[in-house]
CSV table of C-alpha atoms in Angstrom, one decimal:
chain,number,residue,atom,x,y,z
O,2,UNK,CA,35.0,-3.7,9.8
O,3,UNK,CA,32.9,-6.9,10.5
O,4,UNK,CA,33.9,-10.0,8.5
O,5,UNK,CA,31.1,-11.8,6.8
O,6,UNK,CA,30.9,-15.4,5.6
O,7,UNK,CA,29.7,-14.1,2.3
O,8,UNK,CA,32.2,-11.5,0.9
O,9,UNK,CA,31.3,-8.3,-0.9
O,10,UNK,CA,32.0,-9.7,-4.4
O,11,UNK,CA,29.9,-12.8,-3.8
O,12,UNK,CA,27.1,-10.6,-2.4
O,13,UNK,CA,27.1,-8.4,-5.5
O,14,UNK,CA,27.2,-11.4,-7.9
O,15,UNK,CA,24.4,-13.1,-6.0
O,16,UNK,CA,22.1,-10.0,-6.0
O,17,UNK,CA,22.7,-9.3,-9.7
O,18,UNK,CA,22.0,-12.8,-10.8
O,19,UNK,CA,18.9,-13.0,-8.5
O,20,UNK,CA,17.5,-9.8,-10.0
O,21,UNK,CA,18.2,-11.1,-13.6
O,22,UNK,CA,16.7,-14.5,-12.7
O,23,UNK,CA,13.5,-13.0,-11.2
O,24,UNK,CA,13.1,-10.2,-13.8
O,25,UNK,CA,13.8,-12.4,-16.8
O,26,UNK,CA,11.4,-15.1,-15.6
O,27,UNK,CA,8.5,-12.8,-14.8
O,28,UNK,CA,8.9,-10.1,-17.5
O,29,UNK,CA,10.8,-11.9,-20.2
O,30,UNK,CA,9.2,-15.3,-20.2
O,31,UNK,CA,5.9,-14.6,-18.4
O,32,UNK,CA,6.6,-17.2,-15.7
O,33,UNK,CA,4.3,-16.9,-12.6
O,34,UNK,CA,6.0,-14.9,-9.8
O,35,UNK,CA,5.6,-17.9,-7.5
O,36,UNK,CA,7.8,-20.0,-9.7
O,37,UNK,CA,10.3,-17.3,-10.3
O,38,UNK,CA,10.7,-16.7,-6.5
O,39,UNK,CA,10.9,-20.5,-5.9
O,40,UNK,CA,13.7,-20.7,-8.5
O,41,UNK,CA,15.5,-17.9,-6.7
O,42,UNK,CA,15.2,-19.7,-3.4
O,43,UNK,CA,16.6,-22.9,-5.0
O,44,UNK,CA,19.5,-20.8,-6.3
O,45,UNK,CA,20.3,-19.4,-2.9
O,46,UNK,CA,20.1,-22.9,-1.3
O,47,UNK,CA,22.7,-24.1,-3.8
O,48,UNK,CA,24.9,-21.2,-2.8
O,49,UNK,CA,24.3,-22.1,0.9
O,50,UNK,CA,25.5,-25.6,0.2
O,51,UNK,CA,28.6,-24.2,-1.6
O,52,UNK,CA,29.4,-22.0,1.4
O,53,UNK,CA,28.7,-24.9,3.8
O,54,UNK,CA,26.0,-23.3,5.8
O,55,UNK,CA,24.3,-26.0,7.9
O,56,UNK,CA,20.7,-27.0,7.2
O,57,UNK,CA,19.7,-25.8,10.7
O,58,UNK,CA,21.1,-22.4,9.7
O,59,UNK,CA,19.0,-22.4,6.5
O,60,UNK,CA,16.0,-23.7,8.3
O,61,UNK,CA,16.1,-20.9,10.8
O,62,UNK,CA,16.6,-18.4,8.0
O,63,UNK,CA,13.4,-19.6,6.3
O,64,UNK,CA,11.4,-19.6,9.5
O,65,UNK,CA,12.6,-16.1,10.6
O,66,UNK,CA,11.8,-14.7,7.1
O,67,UNK,CA,8.3,-16.1,7.0
O,68,UNK,CA,7.5,-15.3,10.7
O,69,UNK,CA,7.8,-11.6,10.0
O,70,UNK,CA,4.9,-11.8,7.6
O,71,UNK,CA,2.4,-13.8,9.8
O,72,UNK,CA,0.5,-10.7,11.0
O,73,UNK,CA,0.2,-9.1,7.5
O,74,UNK,CA,-0.9,-12.5,6.1
O,75,UNK,CA,-3.6,-12.8,8.7
O,76,UNK,CA,-4.7,-9.3,7.9
O,77,UNK,CA,-4.9,-10.3,4.2
O,78,UNK,CA,-7.2,-13.2,5.1
O,79,UNK,CA,-9.5,-11.0,7.2
O,80,UNK,CA,-9.6,-8.4,4.4
O,81,UNK,CA,-10.7,-11.1,2.0
O,82,UNK,CA,-13.6,-12.0,4.3
O,83,UNK,CA,-14.3,-8.3,4.8
O,84,UNK,CA,-14.7,-7.6,1.1
O,85,UNK,CA,-17.1,-10.5,0.6
O,86,UNK,CA,-19.4,-9.6,3.5
O,87,UNK,CA,-19.3,-5.8,2.6
O,88,UNK,CA,-20.6,-6.7,-0.8
O,89,UNK,CA,-23.2,-9.1,0.5
O,90,UNK,CA,-24.6,-6.6,3.1
O,91,UNK,CA,-24.6,-3.7,0.6
O,92,UNK,CA,-21.7,-1.5,2.0
O,93,UNK,CA,-19.7,-1.4,-1.2
O,94,UNK,CA,-22.8,-1.1,-3.5
O,95,UNK,CA,-24.0,1.8,-1.3
O,96,UNK,CA,-20.7,3.6,-1.7
O,97,UNK,CA,-21.0,3.1,-5.5
O,98,UNK,CA,-24.5,4.5,-5.6
O,99,UNK,CA,-23.6,7.5,-3.5
O,100,UNK,CA,-20.6,8.0,-5.7
O,101,UNK,CA,-22.6,8.0,-8.9
O,102,UNK,CA,-24.9,10.6,-7.4
O,103,UNK,CA,-22.2,13.3,-7.5
O,104,UNK,CA,-20.0,11.8,-10.2
O,105,UNK,CA,-18.2,14.0,-12.7
O,106,UNK,CA,-16.2,12.0,-15.2
O,107,UNK,CA,-13.9,15.0,-15.9
O,108,UNK,CA,-12.8,15.1,-12.2
O,109,UNK,CA,-13.2,11.4,-11.5
O,110,UNK,CA,-9.4,10.7,-11.5
O,111,UNK,CA,-8.4,13.5,-9.1
O,112,UNK,CA,-11.4,12.7,-6.9
O,113,UNK,CA,-10.3,9.1,-6.6
O,114,UNK,CA,-6.8,10.2,-5.6
O,115,UNK,CA,-7.9,12.8,-3.1
O,116,UNK,CA,-10.7,10.6,-1.5
O,117,UNK,CA,-8.4,7.6,-1.2
O,118,UNK,CA,-5.7,9.9,0.3
O,119,UNK,CA,-8.2,11.3,2.9
O,120,UNK,CA,-9.5,7.8,3.8
O,121,UNK,CA,-5.9,6.4,3.9
O,122,UNK,CA,-4.8,9.2,6.2
O,123,UNK,CA,-7.9,8.7,8.5
O,124,UNK,CA,-7.6,4.9,8.9
O,125,UNK,CA,-3.8,4.8,8.6
O,126,UNK,CA,-3.9,1.7,6.3
O,127,UNK,CA,-3.3,1.7,2.6
O,128,UNK,CA,-4.5,-2.0,2.4
O,129,UNK,CA,-7.8,-1.1,4.1
O,130,UNK,CA,-8.4,1.9,1.8
O,131,UNK,CA,-7.6,-0.2,-1.3
O,132,UNK,CA,-9.8,-3.1,-0.3
O,133,UNK,CA,-12.9,-1.0,0.6
O,134,UNK,CA,-13.1,2.5,-1.0
O,135,UNK,CA,-10.7,1.3,-3.7
O,136,UNK,CA,-13.0,-1.5,-4.9
O,137,UNK,CA,-15.9,0.9,-5.1
O,138,UNK,CA,-14.0,3.4,-7.2
O,139,UNK,CA,-12.6,0.6,-9.5
O,140,UNK,CA,-16.2,-0.5,-10.1
O,141,UNK,CA,-17.4,3.0,-10.8
O,142,UNK,CA,-14.5,3.8,-13.1
O,143,UNK,CA,-15.0,0.6,-15.1
O,144,UNK,CA,-18.7,1.3,-15.5
O,145,UNK,CA,-18.0,4.8,-17.0
O,146,UNK,CA,-15.3,3.6,-19.3
O,147,UNK,CA,-12.2,4.6,-17.5
O,148,UNK,CA,-9.1,2.3,-18.0
O,149,UNK,CA,-9.1,0.1,-14.8
O,150,UNK,CA,-5.3,0.3,-14.7
O,151,UNK,CA,-5.5,4.1,-14.6
O,152,UNK,CA,-8.1,4.0,-11.8
O,153,UNK,CA,-6.0,1.5,-9.9
O,154,UNK,CA,-3.0,3.9,-10.2
O,155,UNK,CA,-5.1,6.7,-8.7
O,156,UNK,CA,-6.4,4.4,-5.9
O,157,UNK,CA,-2.8,3.2,-5.1
O,158,UNK,CA,-1.4,6.7,-5.2
O,159,UNK,CA,-4.1,8.1,-2.9
O,160,UNK,CA,-3.9,5.2,-0.5
O,161,UNK,CA,-0.1,5.4,-0.1
O,162,UNK,CA,-0.3,9.2,0.2
O,163,UNK,CA,-2.6,8.7,3.2
O,164,UNK,CA,-0.4,6.0,4.6
O,165,UNK,CA,2.7,8.2,4.3
O,166,UNK,CA,1.3,11.1,6.3
O,167,UNK,CA,-1.0,9.4,8.9
O,168,UNK,CA,0.0,9.2,12.5
O,169,UNK,CA,-1.9,5.9,12.6
O,170,UNK,CA,0.2,4.3,9.9
O,171,UNK,CA,2.3,1.3,11.0
O,172,UNK,CA,5.1,2.2,8.6
O,173,UNK,CA,5.1,5.8,9.6
O,174,UNK,CA,5.5,4.8,13.3
O,175,UNK,CA,8.1,2.2,12.4
O,176,UNK,CA,10.2,4.8,10.5
O,177,UNK,CA,10.0,7.2,13.4
O,178,UNK,CA,10.9,4.5,16.0
O,179,UNK,CA,13.8,3.1,14.0
O,180,UNK,CA,15.2,6.6,13.6
O,181,UNK,CA,14.7,7.5,17.3
O,182,UNK,CA,12.6,10.6,16.6
O,183,UNK,CA,9.3,11.8,17.9
O,184,UNK,CA,6.4,10.7,15.7
O,185,UNK,CA,5.0,14.2,15.1
O,186,UNK,CA,8.5,15.7,14.5
O,187,UNK,CA,8.9,13.0,11.8
O,188,UNK,CA,5.5,13.8,10.3
O,189,UNK,CA,6.3,17.5,10.2
O,190,UNK,CA,9.4,16.8,8.3
O,191,UNK,CA,7.7,14.3,6.0
O,192,UNK,CA,5.1,16.8,4.9
O,193,UNK,CA,7.9,18.8,3.2
O,194,UNK,CA,8.2,16.1,0.5
O,195,UNK,CA,4.7,14.4,0.7
O,196,UNK,CA,2.8,17.6,0.0
O,197,UNK,CA,4.7,18.6,-3.2
O,198,UNK,CA,4.5,15.0,-4.4
O,199,UNK,CA,0.7,15.0,-3.7
O,200,UNK,CA,0.3,18.2,-5.7
O,201,UNK,CA,2.3,16.8,-8.7
O,202,UNK,CA,0.2,13.6,-8.5
O,203,UNK,CA,-3.1,15.6,-8.3
O,204,UNK,CA,-2.0,17.6,-11.4
O,205,UNK,CA,-1.3,14.4,-13.3
O,206,UNK,CA,-4.7,12.8,-12.5
O,207,UNK,CA,-6.4,16.1,-13.3
O,208,UNK,CA,-4.8,16.1,-16.8
O,209,UNK,CA,-5.6,12.4,-17.3
O,210,UNK,CA,-9.2,12.9,-16.3
O,211,UNK,CA,-9.7,15.5,-19.1
O,212,UNK,CA,-9.5,12.7,-21.6
O,213,UNK,CA,-12.8,11.3,-20.3
O,214,UNK,CA,-14.7,14.5,-20.3
O,215,UNK,CA,-18.1,14.1,-21.9
O,216,UNK,CA,-17.8,10.3,-21.8
O,217,UNK,CA,-20.5,9.8,-19.1
O,218,UNK,CA,-23.5,7.9,-20.4
O,219,UNK,CA,-26.3,9.0,-18.0
O,220,UNK,CA,-28.6,6.3,-19.3
O,221,UNK,CA,-26.1,3.6,-18.6
O,222,UNK,CA,-25.4,5.0,-15.1
O,223,UNK,CA,-29.1,5.0,-14.3
O,224,UNK,CA,-29.3,1.4,-15.4
O,225,UNK,CA,-26.4,0.4,-13.2
O,226,UNK,CA,-27.8,2.3,-10.1
O,227,UNK,CA,-31.2,0.7,-10.7
O,228,UNK,CA,-29.5,-2.7,-10.8
O,229,UNK,CA,-27.7,-2.0,-7.6
O,230,UNK,CA,-30.9,-0.8,-5.9
O,231,UNK,CA,-32.8,-3.8,-7.0
O,232,UNK,CA,-30.3,-6.4,-5.9
O,233,UNK,CA,-28.6,-5.0,-2.8
O,234,UNK,CA,-29.7,-3.2,0.4
O,235,UNK,CA,-28.8,0.4,-0.3
O,236,UNK,CA,-29.0,2.9,2.6
O,237,UNK,CA,-26.9,4.8,5.1
O,238,UNK,CA,-27.3,1.9,7.5
O,239,UNK,CA,-25.1,-0.2,5.3
O,240,UNK,CA,-22.3,2.3,5.9
O,241,UNK,CA,-22.0,1.3,9.6
O,242,UNK,CA,-19.2,-1.2,8.9
O,243,UNK,CA,-17.3,1.6,7.2
O,244,UNK,CA,-18.0,3.9,10.1
O,245,UNK,CA,-16.6,1.3,12.5
O,246,UNK,CA,-13.3,1.4,10.6
O,247,UNK,CA,-13.0,5.2,11.1
O,248,UNK,CA,-14.0,5.0,14.8
O,249,UNK,CA,-11.4,2.2,15.4
O,250,UNK,CA,-8.8,4.2,13.6
O,251,UNK,CA,-9.6,7.3,15.8
O,252,UNK,CA,-9.3,5.1,18.9
O,253,UNK,CA,-6.1,3.6,17.6
O,254,UNK,CA,-7.4,0.1,17.8
O,255,UNK,CA,-5.0,-2.4,15.9
O,256,UNK,CA,-5.9,-3.7,12.5
O,257,UNK,CA,-6.9,-7.3,13.4
O,258,UNK,CA,-9.6,-6.4,16.0
O,259,UNK,CA,-10.8,-3.5,13.8
O,260,UNK,CA,-11.3,-5.9,10.8
O,261,UNK,CA,-13.0,-8.5,13.0
O,262,UNK,CA,-15.4,-5.8,14.4
O,263,UNK,CA,-16.3,-4.6,11.0
O,264,UNK,CA,-16.9,-8.2,9.7
O,265,UNK,CA,-19.1,-9.0,12.8
O,266,UNK,CA,-21.1,-5.8,12.3
O,267,UNK,CA,-21.6,-6.7,8.6
O,268,UNK,CA,-22.8,-10.1,9.5
O,269,UNK,CA,-25.3,-8.7,12.1
O,270,UNK,CA,-26.6,-6.3,9.5
O,271,UNK,CA,-26.8,-9.1,6.9
O,272,UNK,CA,-29.0,-11.1,9.3
O,273,UNK,CA,-31.4,-8.2,10.0
O,274,UNK,CA,-31.6,-6.6,6.6
O,275,UNK,CA,-31.9,-9.6,4.3
O,276,UNK,CA,-33.2,-13.1,4.4
O,277,UNK,CA,-31.4,-14.2,1.2
O,278,UNK,CA,-28.5,-16.0,3.0
O,279,UNK,CA,-28.6,-19.0,5.3
O,280,UNK,CA,-25.9,-19.7,7.8
O,281,UNK,CA,-24.2,-22.2,5.4
O,282,UNK,CA,-24.4,-19.7,2.5
O,283,UNK,CA,-23.0,-16.9,4.6
O,284,UNK,CA,-20.1,-19.2,5.6
O,285,UNK,CA,-19.5,-20.0,2.0
O,286,UNK,CA,-19.4,-16.3,1.1
O,287,UNK,CA,-16.7,-15.7,3.8
O,288,UNK,CA,-14.7,-18.6,2.5
O,289,UNK,CA,-15.1,-18.4,-1.3
O,290,UNK,CA,-16.3,-14.9,-1.9
O,291,UNK,CA,-19.5,-13.2,-3.0
O,292,UNK,CA,-21.0,-14.1,-6.4
O,293,UNK,CA,-23.4,-11.5,-7.8
O,294,UNK,CA,-26.4,-12.6,-9.9
O,295,UNK,CA,-27.9,-9.3,-10.9
O,296,UNK,CA,-28.4,-10.0,-14.7
O,297,UNK,CA,-26.0,-7.1,-15.5
O,298,UNK,CA,-22.8,-8.6,-16.7
O,299,UNK,CA,-20.7,-5.6,-15.7
O,300,UNK,CA,-22.1,-5.4,-12.2
O,301,UNK,CA,-21.8,-9.2,-11.8
O,302,UNK,CA,-18.1,-9.1,-12.8
O,303,UNK,CA,-17.2,-6.2,-10.5
O,304,UNK,CA,-19.1,-7.4,-7.4
O,305,UNK,CA,-18.2,-11.1,-7.6
O,306,UNK,CA,-15.1,-11.1,-5.4
O,307,UNK,CA,-13.6,-11.4,-2.0
O,308,UNK,CA,-13.5,-14.3,0.4
O,309,UNK,CA,-10.6,-16.0,2.3
O,310,UNK,CA,-9.6,-18.1,-0.7
O,311,UNK,CA,-9.2,-15.0,-2.9
O,312,UNK,CA,-6.2,-14.1,-0.7
O,313,UNK,CA,-4.5,-17.4,-0.9
O,314,UNK,CA,-2.7,-16.6,-4.1
O,315,UNK,CA,-1.3,-13.5,-2.4
O,316,UNK,CA,-0.5,-15.3,0.8
O,317,UNK,CA,1.4,-18.1,-0.9
O,318,UNK,CA,3.5,-15.6,-2.9
O,319,UNK,CA,4.3,-13.6,0.2
O,320,UNK,CA,5.4,-16.7,2.0
O,321,UNK,CA,7.9,-17.5,-0.8
O,322,UNK,CA,9.1,-13.8,-1.0
O,323,UNK,CA,9.7,-13.7,2.8
O,324,UNK,CA,11.5,-17.0,2.7
O,325,UNK,CA,13.8,-15.6,0.1
O,326,UNK,CA,14.2,-12.4,2.2
O,327,UNK,CA,15.0,-14.5,5.3
O,328,UNK,CA,17.9,-16.2,3.4
O,329,UNK,CA,19.3,-12.9,2.2
O,330,UNK,CA,19.1,-11.4,5.7
O,331,UNK,CA,20.3,-14.4,7.7
O,332,UNK,CA,23.3,-15.0,5.3
O,333,UNK,CA,24.1,-11.3,5.9
O,334,UNK,CA,24.2,-10.6,2.2
O,335,UNK,CA,22.3,-7.4,2.5
O,336,UNK,CA,24.2,-6.2,5.6
O,337,UNK,CA,27.5,-6.9,3.8
O,338,UNK,CA,26.6,-4.6,1.0
O,339,UNK,CA,25.2,-1.9,3.2
O,340,UNK,CA,28.4,-1.8,5.3
O,341,UNK,CA,30.5,-1.4,2.1
O,342,UNK,CA,28.5,1.7,1.2
O,343,UNK,CA,29.6,3.4,4.5
O,344,UNK,CA,33.1,4.1,3.1
O,345,UNK,CA,31.6,6.1,0.2
O,346,UNK,CA,29.7,8.5,2.5
O,347,UNK,CA,31.4,11.9,2.9
O,348,UNK,CA,28.4,14.3,2.7
O,349,UNK,CA,24.9,14.8,3.9
O,350,UNK,CA,23.5,14.3,0.3
O,351,UNK,CA,25.4,11.0,-0.2
O,352,UNK,CA,24.3,9.7,3.2
O,353,UNK,CA,20.6,10.4,2.5
O,354,UNK,CA,20.9,9.2,-1.1
O,355,UNK,CA,22.5,5.9,-0.2
O,356,UNK,CA,19.9,5.4,2.6
O,357,UNK,CA,17.0,5.9,0.2
O,358,UNK,CA,18.6,3.7,-2.5
O,359,UNK,CA,19.1,0.9,0.1
O,360,UNK,CA,15.4,1.1,1.0
O,361,UNK,CA,14.4,0.9,-2.7
O,362,UNK,CA,16.9,-1.9,-3.3
O,363,UNK,CA,15.6,-4.0,-0.4
O,364,UNK,CA,12.0,-3.5,-1.7
O,365,UNK,CA,13.2,-4.9,-5.1
O,366,UNK,CA,15.2,-7.8,-3.6
O,367,UNK,CA,13.1,-8.9,-0.7
O,368,UNK,CA,9.7,-7.3,-1.5
O,369,UNK,CA,9.0,-6.5,2.2
O,370,UNK,CA,8.2,-3.0,3.2
O,371,UNK,CA,9.0,-3.3,6.8
O,372,UNK,CA,12.5,-4.6,6.1
O,373,UNK,CA,13.0,-1.8,3.6
O,374,UNK,CA,12.7,0.6,6.7
O,375,UNK,CA,14.3,-1.6,9.4
O,376,UNK,CA,17.5,-2.7,7.6
O,377,UNK,CA,18.7,0.7,6.3
O,378,UNK,CA,17.5,2.4,9.5
O,379,UNK,CA,19.6,0.1,11.7
O,380,UNK,CA,22.6,0.2,9.3
O,381,UNK,CA,22.9,4.0,8.9
O,382,UNK,CA,21.6,5.6,12.1
O,383,UNK,CA,25.0,5.7,13.7
O,384,UNK,CA,26.4,7.3,10.5
O,385,UNK,CA,23.7,10.0,10.8
O,386,UNK,CA,24.7,10.6,14.4
O,387,UNK,CA,28.4,10.6,13.5
O,388,UNK,CA,27.9,13.1,10.6
O,389,UNK,CA,25.5,15.2,12.8
O,390,UNK,CA,22.7,14.9,10.3
O,391,UNK,CA,19.3,15.4,12.0
O,392,UNK,CA,17.6,12.0,12.6
O,393,UNK,CA,14.4,13.4,11.1
O,394,UNK,CA,16.2,13.3,7.8
O,395,UNK,CA,16.8,9.5,8.3
O,396,UNK,CA,13.2,8.9,9.2
O,397,UNK,CA,11.9,10.9,6.2
O,398,UNK,CA,14.3,9.1,3.9
O,399,UNK,CA,13.1,5.7,5.1
O,400,UNK,CA,9.5,6.9,4.8
O,401,UNK,CA,9.8,8.3,1.3
O,402,UNK,CA,11.7,5.3,-0.2
O,403,UNK,CA,10.4,2.5,1.9
O,404,UNK,CA,6.7,1.4,1.9
O,405,UNK,CA,5.7,3.8,-0.9
O,406,UNK,CA,7.9,1.9,-3.4
O,407,UNK,CA,6.6,-1.5,-2.4
O,408,UNK,CA,3.4,-1.5,-4.5
O,409,UNK,CA,5.6,-1.1,-7.6
O,410,UNK,CA,7.2,-4.5,-7.1
O,411,UNK,CA,5.2,-7.4,-8.6
O,412,UNK,CA,6.5,-9.8,-5.9
O,413,UNK,CA,6.4,-7.2,-3.1
O,414,UNK,CA,3.8,-7.6,-0.3
O,415,UNK,CA,1.8,-4.5,-1.4
O,416,UNK,CA,2.1,-5.3,-5.1
O,417,UNK,CA,0.8,-8.8,-4.5
O,418,UNK,CA,-2.0,-7.6,-2.3
O,419,UNK,CA,-3.2,-4.9,-4.8
O,420,UNK,CA,-3.2,-7.2,-7.8
O,421,UNK,CA,-4.9,-9.9,-5.9
O,422,UNK,CA,-7.6,-7.6,-4.4
O,423,UNK,CA,-8.4,-5.4,-7.4
O,424,UNK,CA,-7.6,-7.9,-10.1
O,425,UNK,CA,-5.2,-5.6,-12.0
O,426,UNK,CA,-1.6,-6.9,-12.5
O,427,UNK,CA,1.1,-4.8,-11.0
O,428,UNK,CA,2.8,-4.3,-14.4
O,429,UNK,CA,-0.4,-2.8,-15.7
O,430,UNK,CA,-1.1,-0.2,-13.0
O,431,UNK,CA,2.6,0.5,-12.4
O,432,UNK,CA,2.9,3.4,-14.9
O,433,UNK,CA,-0.1,5.2,-13.3
O,434,UNK,CA,0.8,4.9,-9.6
O,435,UNK,CA,2.6,8.3,-9.9
O,436,UNK,CA,2.7,9.2,-6.2
O,437,UNK,CA,4.9,6.2,-5.6
O,438,UNK,CA,7.4,7.7,-8.1
O,439,UNK,CA,6.9,11.3,-7.1
O,440,UNK,CA,7.6,11.0,-3.4
O,441,UNK,CA,11.1,9.5,-3.7
O,442,UNK,CA,11.9,11.8,-6.6
O,443,UNK,CA,10.8,14.9,-4.7
O,444,UNK,CA,12.8,13.6,-1.7
O,445,UNK,CA,15.9,13.1,-3.9
O,446,UNK,CA,15.4,16.7,-5.3
O,447,UNK,CA,15.1,18.2,-1.8
O,448,UNK,CA,18.3,16.4,-0.8
O,449,UNK,CA,20.2,17.6,-3.9
O,450,UNK,CA,19.1,21.2,-3.3
O,451,UNK,CA,20.3,21.1,0.2
O,452,UNK,CA,23.4,23.4,0.4
O,453,UNK,CA,24.6,22.4,3.8
O,454,UNK,CA,27.4,19.8,3.8
O,455,UNK,CA,27.9,17.2,6.5
O,456,UNK,CA,30.9,17.7,8.8
O,457,UNK,CA,33.6,15.2,8.0
């Protein structure tokens, strides 16, 4: 067994105290997550001094941790710009108007879940779904009196359903690659848990939607639609930037060029369809976000958002969380714990259970969805081979307990993005993001029900 500079008892003590420190700070005292994570980094640095790690070692750990998040952070910045120009050109207002035309309050919640699932599956990105269709649905829900936290829960559930079953999803491809299985074999196995979890989630939102039956005020909706028509360019032309996302997804074009193409198309449309914005004003919208002045307080509040600066809160928290994760990984604290688990594995069920719990634990400790797939995948793949457990079981376990849990963590990359984009705190939408609970629970259930034991 490999010998680590940090022993097992020290690793357990560190992780327990880190969790207590972060949890008590954020939940108990209401301290901002940035400060809580910064305190945790300081605590780990003191431990590094105690263990006599060199500063060069610590420096490299911080750099390696943050480097893994450069692309996601750049995507966040582009999404901030995308949101603001989509509102300015009329894309999001058009989606809202079209949505109101066939809206049924009773079926609003399941509709949000299903549509976000379809869009998420088509584009292969939960973040893109949340920041585009999600914003439109959040606005519609707020205007008809639905609890924004509940709507956000349906948006998140649908977006991560789509992300979990899409061949275009980066996390799906990562889980398959780490597990050394064919992508479509992985997806075929994933559907066995994703579909039951989706059915359970749909049933939940169907029941929750009944509470709002009859609450639709048609007069108020007409007033909102009139406000949108009077202040924004509303037509199918404004849906071209959305269509570009789907075409790029179909062509498997990466996220960054896709977002840039959609932003450029929006700016071209803005130039031809409206004379309201000068070059300087357009640049300000991209940087600081769109500010609506429609005279309708609700509409102004919902459509005053976006911009590069709107993502800086999220980006700064992600930098801190990844720096913390870099220290935990470089000091081999996580690897030390995972290796100890290997001695307790004597059945298929235990192997899968420990793999999934490792993914969930890394989400909680580090807040990074890619590491929640990579670290357990690398740690346990040889054990799966040794026990002759199909590697598709490994890829499904990583998929079901990896990225889908990340939006439930306030300091996780997804949790930070969602709260920053939709303006709903993670702790508020967390009870309603039922798919994020249902998928790992269904996966656990399928594992428990499996009769076949692993060869010892």
